[in-house]
XYZ file of C-alpha atoms in Angstrom:
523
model
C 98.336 106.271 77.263
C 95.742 108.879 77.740
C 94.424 108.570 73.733
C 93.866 105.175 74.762
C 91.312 105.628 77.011
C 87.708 105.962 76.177
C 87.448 109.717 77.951
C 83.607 110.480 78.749
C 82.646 107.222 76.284
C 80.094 104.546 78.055
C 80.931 101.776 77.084
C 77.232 99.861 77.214
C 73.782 101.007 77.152
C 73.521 103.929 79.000
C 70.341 104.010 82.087
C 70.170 105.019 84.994
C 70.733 102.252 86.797
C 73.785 101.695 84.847
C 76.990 103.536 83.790
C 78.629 100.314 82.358
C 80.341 98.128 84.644
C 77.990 97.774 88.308
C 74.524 98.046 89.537
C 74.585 100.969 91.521
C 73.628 100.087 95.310
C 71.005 101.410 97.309
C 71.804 103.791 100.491
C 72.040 101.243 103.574
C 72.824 101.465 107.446
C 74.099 98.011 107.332
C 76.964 97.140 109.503
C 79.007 95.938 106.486
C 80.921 97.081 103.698
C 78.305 96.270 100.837
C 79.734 96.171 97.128
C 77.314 95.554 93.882
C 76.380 92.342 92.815
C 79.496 90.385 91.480
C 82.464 92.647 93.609
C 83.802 91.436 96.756
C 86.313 92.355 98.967
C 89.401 91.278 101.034
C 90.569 92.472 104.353
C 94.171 92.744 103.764
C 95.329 93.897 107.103
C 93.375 95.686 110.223
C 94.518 97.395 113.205
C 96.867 95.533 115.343
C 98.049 92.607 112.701
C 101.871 92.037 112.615
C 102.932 93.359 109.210
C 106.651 91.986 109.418
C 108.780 89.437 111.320
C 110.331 92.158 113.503
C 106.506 92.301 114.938
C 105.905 95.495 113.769
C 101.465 96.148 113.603
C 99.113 97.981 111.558
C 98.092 100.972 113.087
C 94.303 102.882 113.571
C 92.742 104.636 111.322
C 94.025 103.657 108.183
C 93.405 106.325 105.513
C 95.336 107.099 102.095
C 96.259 103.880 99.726
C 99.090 103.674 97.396
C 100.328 100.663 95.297
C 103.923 100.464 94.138
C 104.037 97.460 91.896
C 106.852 94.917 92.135
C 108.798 93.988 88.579
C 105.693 95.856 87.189
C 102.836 93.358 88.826
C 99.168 94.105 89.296
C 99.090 91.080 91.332
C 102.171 92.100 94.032
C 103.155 94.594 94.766
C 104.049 97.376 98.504
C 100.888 99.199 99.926
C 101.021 102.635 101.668
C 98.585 103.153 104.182
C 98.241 106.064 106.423
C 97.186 106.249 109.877
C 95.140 109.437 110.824
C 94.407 109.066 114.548
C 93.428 107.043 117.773
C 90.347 106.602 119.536
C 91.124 106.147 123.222
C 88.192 103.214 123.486
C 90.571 100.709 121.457
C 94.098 101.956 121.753
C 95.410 103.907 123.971
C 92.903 104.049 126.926
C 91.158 106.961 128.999
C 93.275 109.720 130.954
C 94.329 108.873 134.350
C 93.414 112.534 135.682
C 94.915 114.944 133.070
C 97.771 113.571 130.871
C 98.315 110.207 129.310
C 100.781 108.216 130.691
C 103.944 107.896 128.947
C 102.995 104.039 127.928
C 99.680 105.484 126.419
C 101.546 108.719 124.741
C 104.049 105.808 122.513
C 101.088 104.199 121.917
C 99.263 107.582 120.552
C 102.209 108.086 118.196
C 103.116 103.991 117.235
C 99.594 103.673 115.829
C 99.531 106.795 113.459
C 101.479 107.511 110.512
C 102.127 104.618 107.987
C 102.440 101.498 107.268
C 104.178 99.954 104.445
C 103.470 96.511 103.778
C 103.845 94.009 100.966
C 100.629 92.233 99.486
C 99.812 89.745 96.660
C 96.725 88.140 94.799
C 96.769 84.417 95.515
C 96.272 81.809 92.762
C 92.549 81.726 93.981
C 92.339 85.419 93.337
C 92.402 86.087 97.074
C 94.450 89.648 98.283
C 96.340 88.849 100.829
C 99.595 90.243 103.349
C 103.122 88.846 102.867
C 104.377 89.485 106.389
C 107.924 87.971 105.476
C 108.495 91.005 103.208
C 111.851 92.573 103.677
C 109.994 95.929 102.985
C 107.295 96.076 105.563
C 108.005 98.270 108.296
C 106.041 101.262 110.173
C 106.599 105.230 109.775
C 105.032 106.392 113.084
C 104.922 109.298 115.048
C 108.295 108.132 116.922
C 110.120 107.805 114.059
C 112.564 110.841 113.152
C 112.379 112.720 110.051
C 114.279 115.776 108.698
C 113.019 119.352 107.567
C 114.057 120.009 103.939
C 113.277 123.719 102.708
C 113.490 127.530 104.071
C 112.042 126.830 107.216
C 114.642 123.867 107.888
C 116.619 125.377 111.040
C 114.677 128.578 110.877
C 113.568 130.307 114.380
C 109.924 129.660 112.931
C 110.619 126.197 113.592
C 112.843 126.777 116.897
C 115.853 125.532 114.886
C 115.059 122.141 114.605
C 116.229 120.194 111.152
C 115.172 116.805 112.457
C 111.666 116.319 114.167
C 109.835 113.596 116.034
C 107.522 111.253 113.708
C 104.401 111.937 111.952
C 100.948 111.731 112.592
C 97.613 112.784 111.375
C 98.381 111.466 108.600
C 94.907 111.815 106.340
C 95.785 111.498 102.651
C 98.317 112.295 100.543
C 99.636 111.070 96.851
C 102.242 110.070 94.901
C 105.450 111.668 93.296
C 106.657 111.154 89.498
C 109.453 109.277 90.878
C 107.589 106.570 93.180
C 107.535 107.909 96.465
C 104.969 108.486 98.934
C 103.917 112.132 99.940
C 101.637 111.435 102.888
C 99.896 114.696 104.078
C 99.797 115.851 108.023
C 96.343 117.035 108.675
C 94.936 117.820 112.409
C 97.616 117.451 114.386
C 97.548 120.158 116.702
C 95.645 117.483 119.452
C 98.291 114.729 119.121
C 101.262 117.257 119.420
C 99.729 118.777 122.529
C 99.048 115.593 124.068
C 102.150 114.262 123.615
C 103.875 117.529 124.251
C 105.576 118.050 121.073
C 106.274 121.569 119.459
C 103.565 122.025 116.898
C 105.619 123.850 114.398
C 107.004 120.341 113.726
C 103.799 119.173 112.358
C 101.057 120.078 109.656
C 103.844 119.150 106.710
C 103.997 116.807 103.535
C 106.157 113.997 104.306
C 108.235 111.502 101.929
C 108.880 108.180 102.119
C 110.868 106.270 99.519
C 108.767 102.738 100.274
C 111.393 100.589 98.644
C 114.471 102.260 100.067
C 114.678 102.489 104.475
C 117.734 104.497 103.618
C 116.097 107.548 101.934
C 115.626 109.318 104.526
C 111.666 110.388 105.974
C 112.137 113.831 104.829
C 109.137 116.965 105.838
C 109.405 119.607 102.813
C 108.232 122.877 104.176
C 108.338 124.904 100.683
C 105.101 122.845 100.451
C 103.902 124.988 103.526
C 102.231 123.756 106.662
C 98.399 123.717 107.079
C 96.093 121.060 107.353
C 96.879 119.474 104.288
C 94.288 116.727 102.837
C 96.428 115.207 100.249
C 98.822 116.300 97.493
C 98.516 115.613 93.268
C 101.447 116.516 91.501
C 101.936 117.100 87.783
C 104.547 118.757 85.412
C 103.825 122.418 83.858
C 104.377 122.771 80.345
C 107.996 123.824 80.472
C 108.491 120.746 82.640
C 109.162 122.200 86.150
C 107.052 119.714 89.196
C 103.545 120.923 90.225
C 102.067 119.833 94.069
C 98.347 120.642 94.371
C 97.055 120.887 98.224
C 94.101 120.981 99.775
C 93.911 122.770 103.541
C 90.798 120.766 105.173
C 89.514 123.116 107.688
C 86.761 125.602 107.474
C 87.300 128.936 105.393
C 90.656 127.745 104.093
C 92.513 128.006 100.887
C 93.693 125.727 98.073
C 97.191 125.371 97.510
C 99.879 124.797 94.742
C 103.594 124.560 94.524
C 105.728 125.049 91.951
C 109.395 123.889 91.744
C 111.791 125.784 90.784
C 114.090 123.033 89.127
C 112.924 121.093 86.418
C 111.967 117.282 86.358
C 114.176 114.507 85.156
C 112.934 111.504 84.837
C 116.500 109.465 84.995
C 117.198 111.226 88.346
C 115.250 109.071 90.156
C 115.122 109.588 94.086
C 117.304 113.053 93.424
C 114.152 114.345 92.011
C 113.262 114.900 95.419
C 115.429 117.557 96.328
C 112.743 119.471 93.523
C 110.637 119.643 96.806
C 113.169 121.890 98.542
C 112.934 124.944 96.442
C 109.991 126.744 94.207
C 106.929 129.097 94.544
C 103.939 128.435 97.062
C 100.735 129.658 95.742
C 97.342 129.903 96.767
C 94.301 130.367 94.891
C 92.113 133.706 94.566
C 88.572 132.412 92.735
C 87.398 135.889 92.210
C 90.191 136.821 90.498
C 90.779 133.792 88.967
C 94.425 134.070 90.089
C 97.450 132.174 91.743
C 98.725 134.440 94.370
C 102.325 134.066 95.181
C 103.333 133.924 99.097
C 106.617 135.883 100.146
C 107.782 138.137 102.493
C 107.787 140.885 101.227
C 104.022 140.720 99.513
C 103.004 139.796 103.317
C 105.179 142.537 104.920
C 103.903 145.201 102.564
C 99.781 143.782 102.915
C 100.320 143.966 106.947
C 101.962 147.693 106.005
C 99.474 149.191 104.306
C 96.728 151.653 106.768
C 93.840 150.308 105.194
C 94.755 146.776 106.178
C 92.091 144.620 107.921
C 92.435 141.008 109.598
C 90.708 138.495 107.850
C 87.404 137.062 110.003
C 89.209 133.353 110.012
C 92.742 134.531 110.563
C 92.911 134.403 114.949
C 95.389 136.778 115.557
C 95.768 140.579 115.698
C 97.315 143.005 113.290
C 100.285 143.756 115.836
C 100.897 140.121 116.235
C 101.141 139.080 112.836
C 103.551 142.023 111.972
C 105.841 140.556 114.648
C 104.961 136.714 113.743
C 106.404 137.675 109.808
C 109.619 138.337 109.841
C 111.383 135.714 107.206
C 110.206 133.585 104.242
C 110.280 130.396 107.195
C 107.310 132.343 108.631
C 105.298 132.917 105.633
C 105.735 128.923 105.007
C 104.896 127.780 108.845
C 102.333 130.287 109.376
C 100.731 129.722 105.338
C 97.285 129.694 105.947
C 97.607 133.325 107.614
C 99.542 134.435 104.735
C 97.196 133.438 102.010
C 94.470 135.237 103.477
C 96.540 137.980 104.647
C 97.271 138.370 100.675
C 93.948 137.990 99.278
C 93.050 133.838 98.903
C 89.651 132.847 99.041
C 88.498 130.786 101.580
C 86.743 127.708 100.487
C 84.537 125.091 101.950
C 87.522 123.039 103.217
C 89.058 122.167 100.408
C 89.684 117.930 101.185
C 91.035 115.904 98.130
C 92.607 117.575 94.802
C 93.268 115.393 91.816
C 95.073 115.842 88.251
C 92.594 114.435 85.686
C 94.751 112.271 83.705
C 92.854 113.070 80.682
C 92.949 117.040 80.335
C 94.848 118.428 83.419
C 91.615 119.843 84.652
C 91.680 119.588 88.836
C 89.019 118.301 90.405
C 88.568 119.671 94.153
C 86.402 118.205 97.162
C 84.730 120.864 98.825
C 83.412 119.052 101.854
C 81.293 121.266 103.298
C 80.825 124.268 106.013
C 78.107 124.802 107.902
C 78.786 127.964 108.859
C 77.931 129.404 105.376
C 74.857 127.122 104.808
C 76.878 124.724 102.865
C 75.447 121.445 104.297
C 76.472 118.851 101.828
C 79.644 120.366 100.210
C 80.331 120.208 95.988
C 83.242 119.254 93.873
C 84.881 122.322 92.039
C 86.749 121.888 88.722
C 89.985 124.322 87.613
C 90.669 125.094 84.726
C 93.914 126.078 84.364
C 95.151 129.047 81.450
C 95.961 126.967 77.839
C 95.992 123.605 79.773
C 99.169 124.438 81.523
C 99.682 123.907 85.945
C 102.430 126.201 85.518
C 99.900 128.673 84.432
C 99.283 131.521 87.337
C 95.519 132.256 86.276
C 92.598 129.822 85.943
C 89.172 129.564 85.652
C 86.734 127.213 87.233
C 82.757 125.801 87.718
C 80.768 123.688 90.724
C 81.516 120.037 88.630
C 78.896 118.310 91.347
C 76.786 119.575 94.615
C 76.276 117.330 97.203
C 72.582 116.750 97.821
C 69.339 115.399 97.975
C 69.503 115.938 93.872
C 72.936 113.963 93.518
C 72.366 111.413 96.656
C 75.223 112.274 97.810
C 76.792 114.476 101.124
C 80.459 115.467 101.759
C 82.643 114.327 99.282
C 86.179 113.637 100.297
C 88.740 111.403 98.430
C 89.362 111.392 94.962
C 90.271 109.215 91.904
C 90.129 108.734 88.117
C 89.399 105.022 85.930
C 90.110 105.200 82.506
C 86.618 105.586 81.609
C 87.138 108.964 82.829
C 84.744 108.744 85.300
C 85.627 110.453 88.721
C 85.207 108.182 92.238
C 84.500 109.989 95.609
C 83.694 108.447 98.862
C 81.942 110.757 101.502
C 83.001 112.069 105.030
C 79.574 112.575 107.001
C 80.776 113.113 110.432
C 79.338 110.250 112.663
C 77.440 112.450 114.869
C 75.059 113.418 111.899
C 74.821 110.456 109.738
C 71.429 108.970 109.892
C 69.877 112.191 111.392
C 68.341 115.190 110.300
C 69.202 116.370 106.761
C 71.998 113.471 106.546
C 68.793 110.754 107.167
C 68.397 110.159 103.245
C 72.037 109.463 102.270
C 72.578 106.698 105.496
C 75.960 105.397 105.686
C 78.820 107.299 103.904
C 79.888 105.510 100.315
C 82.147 105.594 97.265
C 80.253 107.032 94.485
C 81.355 107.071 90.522
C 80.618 110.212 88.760
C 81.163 110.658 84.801
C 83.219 113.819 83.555
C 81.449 114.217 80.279
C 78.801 112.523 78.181
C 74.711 111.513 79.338
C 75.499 111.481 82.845
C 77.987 113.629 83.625
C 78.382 115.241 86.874
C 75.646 112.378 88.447
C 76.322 110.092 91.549
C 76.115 106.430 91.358
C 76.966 104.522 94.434
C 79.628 101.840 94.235
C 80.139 101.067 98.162
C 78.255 101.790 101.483
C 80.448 101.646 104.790
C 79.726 99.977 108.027
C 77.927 101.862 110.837
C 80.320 105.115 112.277
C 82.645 104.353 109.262
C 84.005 105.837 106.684
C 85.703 104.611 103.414
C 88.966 106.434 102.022
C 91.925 106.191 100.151
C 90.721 104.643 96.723
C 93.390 103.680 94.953
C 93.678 101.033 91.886
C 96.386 98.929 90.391
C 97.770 99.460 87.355
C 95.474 97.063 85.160
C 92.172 98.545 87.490
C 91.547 95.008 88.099
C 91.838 95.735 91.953
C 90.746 99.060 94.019
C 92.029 99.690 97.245
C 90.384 101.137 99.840
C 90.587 101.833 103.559
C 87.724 101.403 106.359
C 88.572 104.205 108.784
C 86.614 104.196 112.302
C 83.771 101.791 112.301
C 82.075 101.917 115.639
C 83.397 104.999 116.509
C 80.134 106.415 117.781
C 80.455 103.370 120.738
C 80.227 104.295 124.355
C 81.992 101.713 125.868
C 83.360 98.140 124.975
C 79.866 96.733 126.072
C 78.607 98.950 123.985
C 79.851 98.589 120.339
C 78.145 100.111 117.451
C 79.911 98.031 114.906
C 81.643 94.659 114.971
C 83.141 95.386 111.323
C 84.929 93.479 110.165
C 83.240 90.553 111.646
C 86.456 88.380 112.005
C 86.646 85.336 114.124
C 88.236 86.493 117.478
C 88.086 89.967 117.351
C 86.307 91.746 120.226
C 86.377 95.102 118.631
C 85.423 96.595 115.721
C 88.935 97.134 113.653
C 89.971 99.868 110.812
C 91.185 98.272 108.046
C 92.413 98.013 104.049
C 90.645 95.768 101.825
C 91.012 94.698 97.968
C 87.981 95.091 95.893
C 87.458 92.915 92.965
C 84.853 92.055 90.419
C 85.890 94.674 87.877
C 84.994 94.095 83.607
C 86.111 97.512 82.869
C-alpha cells in the first residue's frame, strides 16, 4: 500500500556516498556488468538458448522486463522480454548483393519480438530458466496478430485486420489486468527489409503471457509512432489511462484515455478498454492535453494561415489528402499532433506513473539538434492529481550532465523508497569520446524524488563495452531486479574483431544480449 512506503524518507545516514542501501560505483569501461559491493547477478537466458521443449530460442536484443508471479511468488514466476533488433554480425548475416535472402529475412523477424519464459530462484538463491514450462513460447515477427480499434480494416491500413508479427519491440509496460503491452518502436528498417507494409507496424501490442489463446492483439486507438513504452493508470472517475512516449527527435508525448470504465473482476475483457477512448498529446506551453480527431485536423489543415510544422515531412496538399478518416489521424499520429499544436520534445523515451502521487516522470533522452547533449527527466503534474485531467503542469525533475554524472536517460522505475531508477542510452558511437568521455559506459542510476538528495544520480550498475542496460523491472518483494543487457560488442567489426565477450560464458564465441537477476538487496 502506498502509505506504507517510506516516500522521499532515507532510511540511514544520509552522505553522499550513500542513499541507504549500496555504495554507489564509480564510472568504468570495463567489459562487465559491475554491481556494488554485496549485489550480484544471474544470466537467466541470452540470445540463442532454448527457452522450451518445442526448441523455441531467446532472441537479440533483449529489452523491456516484466514479472508475472506464479500463485503470488517472488521466487517463480513468467518473464517478458522484448526483442528490439538484429545485428547482421551475429544473426542474420551480411546481404548477398541487395536483399536478404529469404532464410536470413525469418531469421530477422524469429529473433525480435518476445519471449516469454518461466524462471525461478533456486534453494541456493541462484535465478535460473525452467525450460520445461508449459508457458514459454516466442511472439516474433512471424507470428500473426490482429488490429483492434478504428483503424482495424480501415484503407489507412490497406484493410488488413490481421498483420504479420512484431518487431522493434523496445519497451513497453504492464496492464491492470496482467498483460503485457510491449511497444513497437523503429520499425520502418525491418518492415522494408522484409517487405512488409509499414502501416502494420509502430503499434502497442498485447499479450496475455499465461493464456496462448488470447489472442496477440495491436490496439491502434493507442496510435502508431515510435512508441518507447506505455504506463497505464486509472483517472479519478475510474476510466484506463496509457501514457506513451514517441522516441524520435522533435516528437510528442502521448496519452490515451478509455472510454469505458475499469473493472477489476473482468479480467482479460478489460482489454477490449483498449479499443475505444480519446488519444491525446501534450502541448507544454499551454499546459494542455490536445485531443486528436478528424475534424480538429481537417479544420487546422483548412485554415489560410496554416503552416507545416519543420519536423512534419510532407506538404500541405499531401496531408489534406492523407486525412480523410479518424484511421488516418491514428496511423499517421505523430503528423496530427503537430499538425494541432503538440510540442515537440527531446524524444520523449520511458514514461512512468509514480506510485506514490500520480506525478509522471518522462525520459527526455536527448537531441542534438537543439543543443540538448545529455537529455533531462521532466515531471507532470497533472490538474488535482487526476490522469483523466486534460491540463497539467510540469518542471525539468533531473538534467543529464557533467553536474548529475549522468547522459541520456532512458528506462524508468520506482522502489518503495520512492526513489526513481534510470539506466542511460549513449549511442555506442559516442560513448567514451568527446563530451560522453566522463560518464564511460552507460549505467542504471537511482535518483531520490524528495528529501536531501533529491533529483541527484547515484550509480547502481555500469554495462559492458557497446552495451546498454534496460528494462528494470523488480519482483514484488524488490528482493530481485531484472534487467536486460542489450548489444554488447556492437561497435565490433568483424568476428575476429570483438569488442566485448560479455557475458564471458564457457563456449560462447560471441558476445550475447541477455536478462539477468540482480540480488543483494536490504531495502
Amino acid at each position: 500500500k502506498t502509505e506504507d512506503h517510506l516516500f522521499g524518507a532515507e532510511k540511514t545516514k544520509k552522505t553522499k556516498k550513500t542513499i541507504g542501501f549500496f555504495k554507489p560505483i564509480e564510472h568504468t569501461t570495463k567489459d562487465e556488468l559491475v554491481l556494488p559491493e554485496g549485489f550480484k547477478y544471474d544470466v537467466i537466458a541470452a540470445y540463442g538458448d532454448k527457452i522450451n521443449e518445442k526448441g523455441d530460442t531467446f532472441g537479440f536484443n533483449n529489452d523491456l522486463t516484466l514479472f508475472f508471479p506464479i500463485e503470488g511468488s517472488s521466487e517463480r514466476g513468467l518473464l517478458w522480454v522484448n526483442h528490439e533488433y538484429t545485428n547482421p554480425l551475429f544473426v542474420e548475416g551480411e546481404k548477398q548483393g541487395d536483399k536478404y535472402t529469404a532464410k536470413q529475412i525469418e531469421l530477422l523477424l524469429y529473433n525480435q519480438g518476445g519471449s516469454i519464459i518461466e524462471v525461478y530462484r533456486d534453494k541456493d538463491g541462484v535465478w535460473k530458466m525452467d525450460t520445461s514450462s508449459p508457458y514459454a513460447r516466442r511472439i516474433t515477427g512471424l507470428t500473426p496478430c490482429r488490429l483492434t480499434g478504428p483503424a482495424a480494416g480501415s484503407k489507412a491500413v490497406n484493410g488488413a485486420t490481421t498483420v504479420q508479427g512484431t518487431f522493434a519491440n523496445c519497451s513497453g509496460g504492464i496492464t491492470l489486468w496482467n498483460t503485457v503491452l510491449s511497444c513497437e518502436e523503429n520499425f520502418e528498417s525491418t518492415a522494408q527489409e522484409a517487405g512488409l507494409d509499414p502501416t502494420h507496424y509502430g503499434w502497442v501490442v498485447e499479450v496475455a503471457p499465461f493464456d496462448e489463446s488470447f489472442a496477440v492483439r495491436k490496439h491502434t486507438a493507442l496510435g502508431r509512432f515510435n512508441h518507447e513504452n506505455t504506463a497505464m493508470g486509472l483517472s479519478k472517475d475510474g476510466r484506463v489511462v496509457v501514457y506513451m512516449g514517441d522516441d524520435k527527435k522533435d516528437a510528442a508525448v502521448y496519452k490515451f484515455i478509455s472510454k469505458g470504465k475499469y473493472d477489476a473482476a473482468a479480467g482479460l475483457k478489460n482489454s477490449a478498454l483498449l479499443e475505444e477512448g480519446s488519444l491525446y498529446a501534450a502541448n507544454l506551453r499551454k499546459g494542455v492535453w490536445v485531443e486528436l480527431t478528424i475534424d480538429a485536423v481537417q479544420q487546422a489543415l483548412a485554415s489560410e494561415s496554416f503552416r507545416v510544422p519543420a519536423n512534419v515531412g510532407y506538404s500541405k496538399e499531401e496531408l489534406i489528402a492523407m486525412f480523410q478518416t479518424q484511421a488516418d489521424v491514428l496511423v499517421y499520429a505523430h503528423e496530427a499532433a503537430m499538425i494541432l499544436g503538440a510540442t515537440p520534445t527531446d524524444r520523449p523515451e520511458d514514461v512512468e506513473i509514480s506510485p506514490f502521487d500520480n506525478t509522471l516522470f518522462i525520459a527526455h533522452t536527448n537531441n542534438d539538434t537543439h543543443g540538448n547533449i545529455h537529455g533531462h527527466i521532466t515531471r507532470f503534474f497533472e490538474k488535482d492529481g487526476d490522469l483523466g485531467a486534460m491540463e497539467f503542469d510540469f518542471e525539468i525533475f533531473a538534467a543529464g550532465g557533467r553536474q548529475s554524472g549522468f547522459s541520456a536517460p532512458d528506462n524508468l522505475t520506482f522502489d518503495s523508497n520512492g526513489n526513481l531508477w534510470t539506466v542511460t542510452d549513449m549511442s555506442g558511437s559516442s560513448m567514451n569520446k568527446g563530451v560522453f568521455a566522463h560518464f564511460a559506459n552507460n549505467g542504471v542510476y537511482v535518483i531520490p524524488t524528495s528529501g536531501e538528495h533529491q533529483g541527484e544520480a547515484f550509480q547502481f550498475a555500469s554495462a559492458p563495452v557497446d552495451a546498454e542496460l534496460t528494462g528494470p523491472w523488480f519482483t514484488p518483494d524488490e528482493q530481485t531486479l531484472f534487467l536486460s543487457v542489450q548489444h554488447p560488442g556492437e561497435q565490433s567489426k568483424s568476428l575476429s574483431e570483438l569488442t566485448s565477450m560479455w557475458p564471458h560464458r564457457p563456449g560462447d564465441t560471441i558476445p550475447r544480449p541477455a536478462v539477468v537477476a540482480i540480488t543483494g538487496f536490504t531495502f
